[in-house]
Amino acid sequence: MTRTTIKDVSDAAGVSIKTVSRVLNKEKYVSEDTRLRVEAAVARLNYHPSLAARTLAGRRSFQIGLIHDNPNPYYIYNMQAGVGARCREAGFRMIVQPCDINSPALIDDIGSLIDQAQLDGIILTPPVADAAPALEELERRRIPFVRVQPGTDLTATSSSFIDNVQAADDMTAHLIALGHRRIGLVMGHANYVASGQRLTGYRQALQRAGIGFDPALVQAGQFDLQSGSAAAEALLALERPPTAIFASSDEMAAGVLATAHRRGIAVPGQLSVAGFDDTDLAQVVWPPLTTIRQPIHALGYAAADLLLAFDERVERRRLDHELIVRASTAPPGGA
Amino acid sequence: MTRTTIKDVSDAAGVSIKTVSRVLNKEKYVSEDTRLRVEAAVARLNYHPSLAARTLAGRRSFQIGLIHDNPNPYYIYNMQAGVGARCREAGFRMIVQPCDINSPALIDDIGSLIDQAQLDGIILTPPVADAAPALEELERRRIPFVRVQPGTDLTATSSSFIDNVQAADDMTAHLIALGHRRIGLVMGHANYVASGQRLTGYRQALQRAGIGFDPALVQAGQFDLQSGSAAAEALLALERPPTAIFASSDEMAAGVLATAHRRGIAVPGQLSVAGFDDTDLAQVVWPPLTTIRQPIHALGYAAADLLLAFDERVERRRLDHELIVRASTAPPGGA
DNA sequence: TTGTAAGCGTTATCAC
DNA sequence: GTGATAACGCTTACAA
């Protein structure tokens, strides 16, 4: 019941331990012949190197961390899938760690994770991507990190993001083109910079169309169903209610639809509903809905891709490019 | 920029390395006095032991694996949260690994994960919990593992589960008590043993009430929205449609409700809808719904709890008890 | 192109 | 109660 080690492989292949290590790490200067012999031995013995030993001896741990503070299962699931996919390709492991950006223990939590696991890099998703204490701690430790959908200091670090302003502008313009003049907006959680960006896009499109901005048409929300419902109640109770409501997430869009349903308002017909499709949720339940799709999986994959590029050039602290995954407007399904 | 090691701590505390190690591992035979001195030094230096070194030198890696093959974000999210919570309490790390139970590479994938990370144990969620090749591989390697909601060989290994038969029986009986005689059932994905168990409970309740079983009232489903919608279409198109529909997941229940809505059928009123509440989804969107709540978080927490108990008794291969998290019937919200 | 030797930071073993 | 010292399985020098 003892473990298969690199020694077993080197014996089987008739070479030294170091040569096996060379093959494992794809180093240069290994003859084609010995490389094949080693690989054969590895496969025959079903050898898998100990990550603990590699980490202890080497400079890399082949592990990166994914830090989040997000209660949305769909978001987390897709983000993990995207980051995980890129990690698997590169032979890395992803360590997922939830956190609380408002906790004083935040930087301790992240720091001890890095220390204990000797992480090679970190991916921060919103709202952690804009948590100043966390960013400072990572800078101090000089550990490579990539932010997903950051709202501040966009050029300070590598990051992957979609253009929220443009996306919200597109959708608002779409609703205007359908003839709407009073368009309600349900904003996202205040912790997320995306919420403000979406408001900006909304206002931008209104202004371009010469439609005055009415603060009464903008309601606060927290990205979840309940706040979407509540916001719709408020909007529909206005003296001059909107003819269209644009929700900053699909969960809130579902909440808007539930409220409309409850009040006997026909959708579409009496009310148009649009939303950001963060989670594939609303679109499936309620076909008469127009959405802007946010490619979360792609955002995660791209973030991991940026991060793992550090591997090749350990000296560099930052990459000199950013990757932008653009939002795509879904084909207008309803109105 | 060099790492803080156990040596630094022992110097600071004026004791030997071994003594620091003793404190870290909560071993006996350390005087209260030196223990406090060591703990103070640890805190002062902000020391975090290297997991790689502990794993390499010791018998434990302080890591367990969570293996799943489940496309449901809510399920995975809550399961991870439950398992992760127990791990954190115990100072363990959770490694999440998706897999494909139909792939021939399944046991290789799991095996290499165990080898590379030196996992101390494994948690299998459905449907992996019943994947024979995986179970055999784990048995062969003699690694502790716990199954969540297993369908076969319930007593063969430790596991956490709810009583699906009883839960489905309860719900069906509830619908019967409301006066329903024709109750449709939308079954879950065929890969999951829970699906069959729920059918059993449904039939059991019907029989007890002296209601004949009508196969036409049972529709296949895959736990997702679309299949719920489709199943409802089929049921409502029957010559004698059901007056109540019981869906084996809440996503399917939402699909049923969407179909009813589309067809202009009032819920409740013309149709009662009930479902298993796996994800909190349907209940929030559609209040007029009765659900059986499946405590996924608790199932994960319980599984991790069982698994980590091995830590105390390394010699044992199996625990001699099972933990059952019973399903609880939610207060009848609608009808 | 290949091999030798010295760690990496902890735990296990066995003394004191 | 406490402390030396040898592993653990690999990578990093540095030779050959």
XYZ file of C-alpha atoms (C1' of nucleotides) in Angstrom:
702
model
C 0.000 0.000 0.000
C 2.920 2.341 -0.474
C 2.815 5.198 -2.871
C 4.244 5.111 -6.384
C 7.079 7.634 -6.458
C 9.284 9.207 -9.013
C 11.954 6.726 -7.932
C 9.783 3.828 -9.056
C 9.412 5.462 -12.427
C 13.107 6.188 -12.818
C 13.955 2.591 -11.948
C 11.405 1.274 -14.393
C 12.658 3.520 -17.157
C 16.301 2.998 -16.361
C 17.104 6.676 -15.934
C 17.770 9.032 -13.055
C 15.135 10.718 -10.943
C 16.094 14.060 -12.364
C 15.433 12.919 -15.893
C 11.941 11.802 -14.978
C 11.397 15.183 -13.385
C 12.545 16.794 -16.613
C 10.000 14.905 -18.623
C 7.252 15.648 -16.126
C 7.968 19.353 -16.335
C 8.391 19.358 -20.079
C 11.895 20.750 -19.811
C 14.122 20.967 -22.845
C 17.191 18.876 -23.436
C 15.679 15.443 -23.094
C 16.253 13.098 -25.965
C 13.165 11.951 -27.758
C 14.120 8.392 -26.963
C 14.391 8.706 -23.193
C 11.332 10.893 -23.079
C 9.246 8.171 -24.637
C 10.705 5.565 -22.302
C 9.843 7.693 -19.299
C 6.360 8.438 -20.488
C 5.757 4.758 -21.045
C 6.880 3.984 -17.516
C 4.669 6.724 -16.108
C 1.650 5.337 -17.894
C 2.456 1.731 -17.006
C 2.821 2.476 -13.317
C -0.117 4.888 -13.352
C 2.131 7.391 -11.666
C 0.784 10.727 -10.442
C 3.293 13.112 -8.868
C 2.616 14.345 -5.352
C 1.454 17.904 -5.467
C 2.599 18.388 -1.912
C 6.152 17.429 -2.757
C 6.225 19.522 -5.901
C 4.919 22.507 -3.984
C 7.365 22.092 -1.152
C 10.390 21.678 -3.360
C 9.527 24.004 -6.188
C 8.403 27.513 -6.744
C 4.932 26.643 -7.911
C 1.970 24.925 -6.301
C -0.126 24.489 -9.424
C -3.028 25.922 -7.518
C -4.942 29.148 -7.945
C -7.651 30.597 -5.761
C -11.096 31.820 -6.737
C -12.378 34.290 -4.170
C -15.998 35.337 -4.139
C -18.658 36.932 -2.002
C -21.693 36.232 -4.071
C -24.920 34.561 -3.046
C -26.031 33.802 -6.593
C -25.728 30.076 -7.261
C -25.905 30.465 -11.018
C -23.149 33.020 -11.053
C -20.866 30.980 -8.848
C -21.573 27.766 -10.675
C -20.778 29.196 -14.082
C -17.775 31.103 -12.839
C -16.350 27.969 -11.275
C -17.015 26.043 -14.443
C -15.214 28.620 -16.581
C -12.214 29.001 -14.305
C -12.113 25.263 -13.695
C -12.090 24.478 -17.380
C -9.026 26.621 -18.020
C -7.311 25.234 -14.944
C -7.817 21.677 -16.047
C -6.314 22.419 -19.421
C -3.243 23.811 -17.736
C -2.955 21.075 -15.121
C -3.833 23.441 -12.321
C -6.223 23.070 -9.463
C -8.787 25.678 -8.462
C -9.409 26.400 -4.778
C -12.742 28.096 -4.207
C -13.078 30.344 -1.206
C -16.128 32.342 -0.200
C -15.498 35.410 1.902
C -17.221 38.421 3.427
C -15.961 41.683 2.002
C -17.252 43.597 4.980
C -15.563 41.436 7.557
C -12.461 42.820 9.257
C -11.018 39.323 8.899
C -11.128 39.573 5.112
C -7.456 40.099 4.454
C -6.533 37.569 7.100
C -8.727 34.979 5.459
C -7.234 35.589 2.061
C -3.731 35.824 3.445
C -3.875 32.560 5.329
C -5.291 30.829 2.281
C -2.354 32.022 0.214
C 0.135 31.069 2.898
C -1.222 27.655 3.622
C -1.818 26.582 0.065
C 1.045 28.555 -1.480
C -1.272 29.724 -4.220
C 0.280 30.716 -7.524
C -2.395 33.296 -8.199
C -5.827 34.604 -7.347
C -9.004 35.448 -9.216
C -11.359 37.961 -7.626
C -14.980 38.158 -8.681
C -17.285 41.078 -7.937
C -17.717 42.530 -5.434
C -14.359 41.327 -4.106
C -12.716 42.624 -7.281
C -13.219 46.121 -5.895
C -12.591 45.494 -2.220
C -9.700 47.859 -1.553
C -8.316 46.044 1.506
C -8.095 42.793 -0.424
C -6.442 44.435 -3.403
C -3.888 46.133 -1.197
C -3.061 42.910 0.579
C -2.489 41.134 -2.716
C -0.298 43.969 -3.956
C 1.715 43.846 -0.773
C 2.253 40.129 -1.127
C 3.161 40.596 -4.765
C 1.021 37.680 -5.791
C -0.398 37.655 -9.310
C -4.115 38.281 -9.419
C -6.819 38.988 -11.944
C -10.104 40.758 -11.369
C -13.408 39.883 -12.984
C -15.661 42.787 -13.858
C -13.795 45.382 -11.786
C -15.393 48.762 -11.384
C -12.449 50.836 -10.245
C -8.898 51.189 -11.498
C -9.685 49.223 -14.580
C -6.196 49.490 -15.947
C -4.425 48.858 -12.665
C -4.502 45.105 -13.040
C -5.408 42.442 -15.519
C -9.093 41.815 -15.663
C -11.875 40.318 -17.717
C -15.112 42.170 -18.111
C -18.016 43.026 -20.337
C -19.013 46.535 -21.276
C -21.990 47.073 -18.995
C -22.605 50.642 -20.053
C -22.858 49.665 -23.677
C -25.040 46.678 -22.895
C -27.537 48.711 -20.869
C -27.501 51.390 -23.544
C -28.273 48.791 -26.193
C -31.191 47.393 -24.294
C -32.658 50.767 -23.425
C -32.334 51.855 -27.043
C -34.094 48.671 -28.040
C -37.029 49.468 -25.778
C -37.161 53.035 -27.080
C -37.202 51.733 -30.640
C -40.267 49.718 -29.681
C -41.997 52.981 -28.866
C -41.563 53.127 -25.123
C -41.055 56.530 -23.521
C -41.516 55.730 -19.849
C -39.034 52.998 -19.055
C -38.507 51.866 -15.478
C -35.110 50.724 -14.271
C -34.560 48.322 -11.404
C -31.011 48.813 -10.241
C -28.693 46.106 -8.994
C -27.049 45.708 -5.616
C -25.193 48.797 -4.494
C -22.062 46.744 -3.759
C -21.587 46.040 -7.434
C -20.085 48.593 -9.731
C -21.972 46.983 -12.569
C -25.141 48.429 -11.065
C -23.967 51.980 -11.596
C -22.616 51.171 -15.040
C -25.981 49.856 -16.096
C -27.664 53.007 -14.843
C -25.203 55.047 -16.874
C -26.011 53.132 -20.047
C -29.717 53.557 -19.386
C -29.407 57.325 -18.970
C -27.136 57.597 -21.965
C -29.664 55.964 -24.262
C -32.508 58.082 -22.895
C -30.568 61.255 -23.439
C -29.615 60.334 -26.992
C -33.306 59.813 -27.716
C -34.203 63.136 -26.160
C -36.162 61.543 -23.335
C -35.951 63.293 -19.983
C -34.612 61.347 -16.992
C -37.246 60.730 -14.338
C -35.769 59.621 -10.983
C -39.119 58.169 -9.988
C -38.652 55.522 -12.639
C -35.472 54.231 -11.039
C -35.851 51.771 -8.182
C -33.230 50.212 -5.964
C -32.783 46.443 -5.969
C -30.406 43.748 -4.714
C -30.264 41.444 -7.725
C -32.706 39.021 -6.134
C -36.294 38.011 -6.780
C -37.839 39.745 -3.829
C -36.327 43.126 -4.549
C -37.426 42.811 -8.191
C -40.981 42.172 -7.051
C -40.923 45.047 -4.633
C -39.464 47.431 -7.189
C -42.158 46.506 -9.675
C -44.840 47.117 -7.056
C -43.479 50.604 -6.538
C -43.148 51.348 -10.236
C -46.593 50.072 -11.130
C -48.124 52.059 -8.291
C -46.892 55.338 -9.771
C -49.432 57.802 -11.033
C -47.907 57.443 -14.469
C -46.476 53.920 -14.430
C -43.836 52.838 -16.938
C -44.792 50.870 -20.039
C -41.562 48.945 -19.889
C -39.329 47.814 -17.035
C -35.664 47.039 -17.417
C -34.238 44.945 -14.590
C -30.524 44.774 -13.897
C -30.579 41.021 -13.367
C -32.745 38.182 -14.488
C -33.751 37.222 -10.997
C -35.154 40.697 -10.552
C -36.780 40.464 -13.963
C -38.510 37.326 -12.757
C -39.649 39.256 -9.713
C -41.053 41.986 -11.933
C -42.917 39.393 -13.959
C -44.293 37.762 -10.840
C -45.644 41.089 -9.667
C -47.177 41.849 -13.055
C -48.783 38.415 -13.005
C -50.113 38.975 -9.511
C -51.624 42.295 -10.503
C -53.170 40.860 -13.645
C -51.037 42.902 -15.993
C -50.382 41.248 -19.360
C -46.755 40.755 -20.397
C -46.158 41.594 -23.160
C -49.071 43.803 -24.039
C -49.604 46.140 -21.130
C -46.025 45.936 -19.981
C -42.711 45.053 -21.589
C -40.051 43.518 -19.418
C -36.346 43.348 -20.149
C -33.390 42.261 -18.091
C -29.811 41.212 -17.854
C -29.611 37.480 -18.231
C -26.983 36.580 -15.686
C -28.274 33.152 -14.942
C -30.420 31.791 -17.774
C -33.218 31.822 -15.266
C -35.791 34.310 -16.369
C -35.451 33.608 -20.032
C -36.448 30.014 -19.605
C -39.338 30.534 -17.243
C -40.747 33.494 -19.020
C -40.217 33.510 -22.757
C -41.708 36.996 -23.298
C -38.582 38.671 -22.055
C -35.721 40.415 -23.796
C -32.327 39.979 -22.214
C -28.730 40.991 -22.406
C -26.707 37.876 -21.873
C -23.733 38.030 -19.587
C -21.276 35.263 -20.479
C -20.152 34.306 -17.009
C -18.445 31.101 -18.025
C -16.401 32.997 -20.585
C -15.506 35.674 -18.059
C -14.146 33.022 -15.724
C -12.265 31.198 -18.426
C -10.725 34.431 -19.629
C -9.708 35.438 -16.128
C -7.978 32.119 -15.539
C -6.304 32.407 -18.902
C -4.868 35.784 -18.009
C -3.724 34.550 -14.639
C -2.032 31.417 -15.891
C -0.069 33.451 -18.397
C 1.972 34.587 -15.410
C 3.294 31.113 -15.199
C 5.420 31.666 -18.268
C 6.953 34.889 -17.111
C 7.323 34.795 -13.412
C 9.184 38.042 -13.201
C 6.329 40.191 -14.427
C 3.847 41.568 -11.992
C 1.266 42.635 -14.491
C 0.190 41.760 -17.943
C -0.044 44.565 -20.383
C -3.354 43.763 -21.911
C -6.909 43.295 -20.807
C -9.376 40.936 -22.175
C -12.840 42.193 -22.859
C -15.687 39.802 -23.353
C -18.360 41.887 -24.949
C -22.004 41.576 -24.081
C -24.178 40.317 -26.888
C -27.784 41.321 -27.244
C -30.059 38.333 -27.429
C -32.407 38.247 -30.411
C -35.485 40.207 -29.370
C -37.706 37.357 -28.247
C -40.716 39.327 -27.131
C -41.041 43.021 -26.655
C 10.251 38.011 1.203
C 10.973 34.661 2.779
C 8.304 32.559 4.345
C 7.567 32.407 8.066
C 8.336 28.888 9.208
C 7.851 26.810 12.254
C 11.482 27.508 13.059
C 10.758 31.213 13.362
C 7.976 30.443 15.789
C 10.062 28.093 17.883
C 12.835 30.683 18.111
C 10.394 33.379 19.087
C 8.789 31.208 21.734
C 12.052 29.788 22.980
C 11.074 26.170 22.488
C 11.907 23.424 20.040
C 10.331 22.928 16.652
C 8.703 19.762 17.825
C 6.949 21.537 20.656
C 5.459 24.076 18.293
C 4.277 21.198 16.155
C 2.662 19.662 19.214
C 0.717 22.809 19.919
C -0.324 23.156 16.310
C -1.669 19.627 16.290
C -3.315 19.920 19.659
C -1.321 16.988 21.015
C -1.383 16.134 24.682
C 1.487 16.541 27.071
C 2.210 20.188 26.519
C 2.259 22.348 29.596
C -0.327 25.071 29.696
C 2.452 27.591 30.054
C 4.442 26.690 26.958
C 1.267 26.255 24.967
C 0.272 29.826 25.635
C 3.758 31.064 24.804
C 3.694 29.226 21.493
C 0.227 30.436 20.612
C 1.268 33.979 21.322
C 4.259 33.646 19.022
C 2.095 32.139 16.287
C -0.303 35.035 16.462
C 2.423 37.636 16.665
C 4.255 36.324 13.621
C 1.012 35.675 11.781
C 2.284 32.191 11.109
C 0.353 29.771 8.885
C 1.799 26.280 8.474
C 2.563 25.066 4.980
C -0.032 22.559 3.931
C 2.379 21.091 1.436
C 4.929 20.331 4.115
C 2.358 18.921 6.500
C 0.993 16.704 3.773
C 4.400 15.485 2.716
C 5.615 14.712 6.185
C 2.447 13.545 7.821
C -0.294 11.095 7.202
C -2.961 13.657 6.549
C -3.427 16.332 3.905
C -6.307 18.146 5.551
C -8.099 18.023 2.250
C -11.229 16.187 1.192
C -12.768 15.923 -2.245
C -16.329 16.645 -3.311
C -17.137 14.769 -6.503
C -20.235 15.588 -8.485
C -21.835 15.188 -11.865
C -24.733 17.527 -11.502
C -25.762 20.389 -13.742
C -27.979 22.047 -11.162
C -26.319 25.223 -9.913
C -28.514 25.490 -6.832
C -27.753 21.957 -5.795
C -24.030 22.319 -6.274
C -23.929 25.705 -4.613
C -25.735 24.560 -1.501
C -23.863 21.302 -1.336
C -20.552 23.121 -1.512
C -21.705 25.554 1.121
C -22.696 22.738 3.481
C -19.578 20.671 2.998
C -17.416 23.775 3.044
C -18.897 24.956 6.322
C -18.020 21.716 8.104
C -14.570 21.673 6.530
C -13.816 25.163 7.703
C -14.780 24.259 11.239
C -12.384 21.358 11.141
C -9.566 23.228 9.438
C -9.911 21.209 6.289
C -9.993 22.292 2.701
C -12.590 21.114 0.183
C -11.525 20.284 -3.367
C -14.454 20.315 -5.765
C -14.257 18.122 -8.805
C -16.904 17.711 -11.482
C -16.868 14.457 -13.408
C -18.779 12.461 -15.986
C -20.147 9.226 -14.591
C -20.489 7.773 -18.061
C -16.931 8.471 -19.104
C -14.489 5.559 -19.172
C -11.961 7.954 -17.658
C -14.077 8.326 -14.523
C -12.009 6.192 -12.189
C -8.790 7.581 -13.625
C -9.957 11.107 -12.958
C -10.895 10.331 -9.399
C -7.787 8.251 -8.841
C -5.387 10.891 -10.042
C -7.120 13.493 -7.921
C -6.634 11.348 -4.848
C -3.013 10.607 -5.719
C -1.994 14.115 -6.537
C -3.720 15.828 -3.673
C -3.377 12.963 -1.176
C -6.996 13.427 -0.206
C -8.025 12.273 3.242
C -11.509 11.396 2.092
C -14.166 11.785 -0.550
C -17.794 12.841 -0.675
C -19.889 11.561 -3.547
C -23.125 13.282 -4.480
C -25.814 11.758 -6.667
C -25.559 10.355 -9.240
C -21.904 9.606 -8.529
C -22.940 8.131 -5.187
C -24.278 5.148 -7.108
C -21.662 4.890 -9.840
C -20.361 1.361 -9.313
C -16.953 1.858 -10.957
C -16.222 4.841 -8.753
C -17.315 3.020 -5.609
C -15.162 0.023 -6.453
C -12.142 2.181 -7.087
C -12.553 3.893 -3.744
C -12.950 0.551 -1.994
C -9.813 -0.745 -3.678
C -7.848 2.264 -2.567
C -9.260 1.917 0.922
C -9.917 5.627 1.143
C -12.702 6.831 3.427
C -15.731 8.064 1.572
C -19.283 9.094 2.268
C -22.202 9.050 -0.119
C -24.979 11.603 -0.258
C -28.422 10.288 -1.026
C -27.287 6.871 -2.239
C -29.846 4.641 -3.872
C -28.142 1.283 -3.678
C -26.377 -0.572 -0.888
C -27.540 1.934 1.642
C -25.834 0.199 4.517
C -22.597 -0.536 2.670
C -21.051 2.792 3.492
C -21.682 5.886 5.533
C -24.103 8.224 3.918
C -26.420 11.121 4.510
C -29.827 11.120 2.992
C -33.443 12.047 3.366
C -36.293 9.604 3.217
C -37.599 10.295 -0.262
C -40.272 7.631 -0.164
C -41.768 9.051 2.979
C -41.510 12.610 1.708
C -43.323 11.839 -1.538
C -45.883 9.831 0.366
C -46.497 12.780 2.684
C -47.018 15.184 -0.158
C -49.281 12.882 -2.114
C -51.359 12.227 0.998
C -51.579 15.956 1.515
C -52.988 16.429 -1.986
C -55.436 13.582 -1.468
C -56.588 15.161 1.766
C -57.381 18.276 -0.216
C -59.827 16.213 -2.241
C -57.724 15.412 -5.302
C -58.221 12.045 -6.943
C -56.356 12.496 -10.210
C -52.847 13.547 -9.301
C -50.179 13.830 -11.959
C -46.567 13.007 -11.189
C -43.605 14.445 -13.035
C -40.696 12.136 -12.405
C -37.080 13.157 -11.976
C -34.037 12.269 -14.024
C -33.630 8.548 -14.554
C -30.009 8.661 -13.362
C -31.102 9.525 -9.868
C -32.372 6.888 -7.525
C -34.367 9.576 -5.764
C -36.628 9.681 -8.794
C -37.746 6.107 -8.310
C -38.065 6.571 -4.574
C -40.406 9.469 -5.073
C -42.535 7.445 -7.438
C -42.726 4.729 -4.817
C -43.942 7.155 -2.190
C -46.510 8.543 -4.600
C -47.897 5.095 -5.378
C -47.839 4.102 -1.740
C -50.030 7.033 -0.738
C -52.456 6.431 -3.592
C -52.838 2.804 -2.672
C -53.446 3.565 0.978
C -56.225 5.913 -0.095
C -57.711 3.288 -2.365
C -56.985 5.290 -5.508
C -56.015 3.263 -8.559
C -52.649 3.925 -10.179
C -52.968 5.416 -13.656
C -49.703 5.246 -15.670
C -50.960 8.021 -17.922
C -50.657 10.397 -15.009
C -46.929 9.744 -14.653
C -44.630 11.697 -16.951
C -40.885 11.472 -17.359
C -38.741 14.495 -16.581
C -35.105 15.483 -16.115
C -35.341 17.781 -13.122
C -35.173 20.878 -15.335
C -37.614 23.578 -16.346
C -38.128 22.472 -19.909
C -39.026 18.915 -19.036
C -41.432 20.190 -16.395
C -43.164 22.339 -18.972
C -43.339 19.521 -21.470
C -44.667 17.066 -18.913
C -47.400 19.518 -17.920
C -48.368 19.983 -21.557
C -48.795 16.239 -21.879
C -50.740 15.894 -18.636
C -53.062 18.795 -19.323
C -53.741 17.469 -22.822
C -55.137 14.233 -21.417
C -58.785 13.494 -21.946
C -59.186 13.474 -18.194
C -56.448 15.822 -16.996
C -55.233 15.767 -13.400
C -56.508 18.335 -10.904
C -53.129 18.396 -9.185
C -49.582 17.933 -10.397
C -46.732 16.847 -8.180
C -43.309 17.598 -9.631
C -40.183 15.831 -8.417
C -38.136 19.025 -8.356
C -38.908 22.671 -8.008
C -37.457 23.563 -11.376
C -39.951 21.192 -12.942
C -42.685 22.623 -10.741
C -41.825 26.031 -12.155
C -42.113 24.538 -15.625
C -45.519 23.158 -14.766
C -46.629 26.553 -13.515
C -45.313 28.258 -16.649
C -47.340 25.888 -18.807
C -50.461 26.416 -16.734
C -49.956 30.156 -17.031
C -49.477 29.887 -20.787
C -52.670 27.900 -21.130
C -54.644 30.289 -18.960
C -55.220 27.769 -16.200
C -55.607 29.274 -12.730
C -53.235 28.071 -10.017
C -54.534 27.394 -7.481
C -58.149 27.010 -8.443
C -58.269 24.896 -11.538
C -54.988 23.195 -10.796
C -52.927 22.543 -7.686
C -49.199 22.288 -8.062
C -46.775 20.696 -5.617
C -43.106 19.928 -5.816
C -39.880 19.041 -4.144
C -38.120 22.214 -3.189
C -34.529 21.405 -4.033
C -33.443 24.899 -4.798
C -35.737 27.474 -3.221
C -36.572 28.509 -6.738
C -40.196 27.765 -7.396
C -41.397 28.670 -3.960
C -40.164 32.205 -4.280
C -41.365 32.873 -7.793
C -44.693 31.230 -7.324
C -46.124 31.428 -3.859
C -49.150 29.211 -4.624
C -47.082 26.078 -4.420
C -46.720 23.383 -1.814
C -43.296 21.922 -1.449
C -41.249 19.287 0.271
C -38.026 20.940 1.210
C -34.826 19.055 0.639
C -32.159 20.414 2.945
C -29.179 20.227 0.615
C -26.939 22.324 2.786
C -27.618 20.053 5.718
C -27.007 16.952 3.625
C -23.591 18.278 2.673
C -22.742 19.340 6.187
C -23.759 15.959 7.523
C -21.749 14.125 4.892
C -18.633 16.093 5.708
C -19.252 15.501 9.388
C -19.382 11.761 8.871
C -16.281 11.826 6.727
C -14.203 13.888 9.093
C -15.013 11.494 11.895
C -12.559 9.139 10.217
C -9.890 11.515 11.219
C -10.187 10.360 14.796
C -10.038 6.674 14.060
C -7.839 6.135 11.109
C -7.908 2.382 11.354
C -11.605 2.047 10.680
C -12.837 1.731 7.154
C -16.473 2.354 7.845
C -18.575 4.113 10.353
C -21.293 2.126 11.966
C -24.059 4.611 11.786
C -25.877 6.545 9.153
C -27.186 9.979 9.428
C -30.627 10.627 8.144
C -31.718 14.124 7.515
C -35.429 13.818 7.308
C -37.445 15.725 4.787
C -39.831 18.177 6.338
C -43.075 19.155 4.764
C -43.376 22.877 4.289
C -46.477 24.515 5.725
C -49.142 24.190 3.047
C -48.888 27.594 1.409
C -51.520 27.165 -1.263
C -53.368 24.038 -2.222
C 21.908 15.340 -22.767
C 22.163 13.270 -18.158
C 23.249 12.559 -13.094
C 24.458 13.956 -7.975
C 23.512 16.211 -3.857
C 21.273 19.550 -1.008
C 17.318 21.295 0.562
C 11.902 22.667 0.922
C 8.866 22.823 6.038
C 6.661 19.773 8.383
C 5.669 15.188 11.180
C 7.251 10.593 13.163
C 10.369 8.169 15.941
C 12.826 7.687 19.752
C 15.474 9.451 23.190
C 15.962 12.356 27.500
C 6.932 17.364 29.211
C 10.443 18.229 25.843
C 13.974 17.905 22.121
C 17.237 15.772 18.369
C 17.084 13.668 13.911
C 15.562 11.150 10.108
C 12.269 10.866 6.742
C 8.404 12.577 3.160
C 8.817 13.098 -2.689
C 10.057 16.327 -5.306
C 12.863 20.525 -7.550
C 16.872 23.305 -7.692
C 21.355 24.116 -8.117
C 25.689 22.388 -9.948
C 28.555 18.780 -12.153
C 29.785 15.622 -15.536
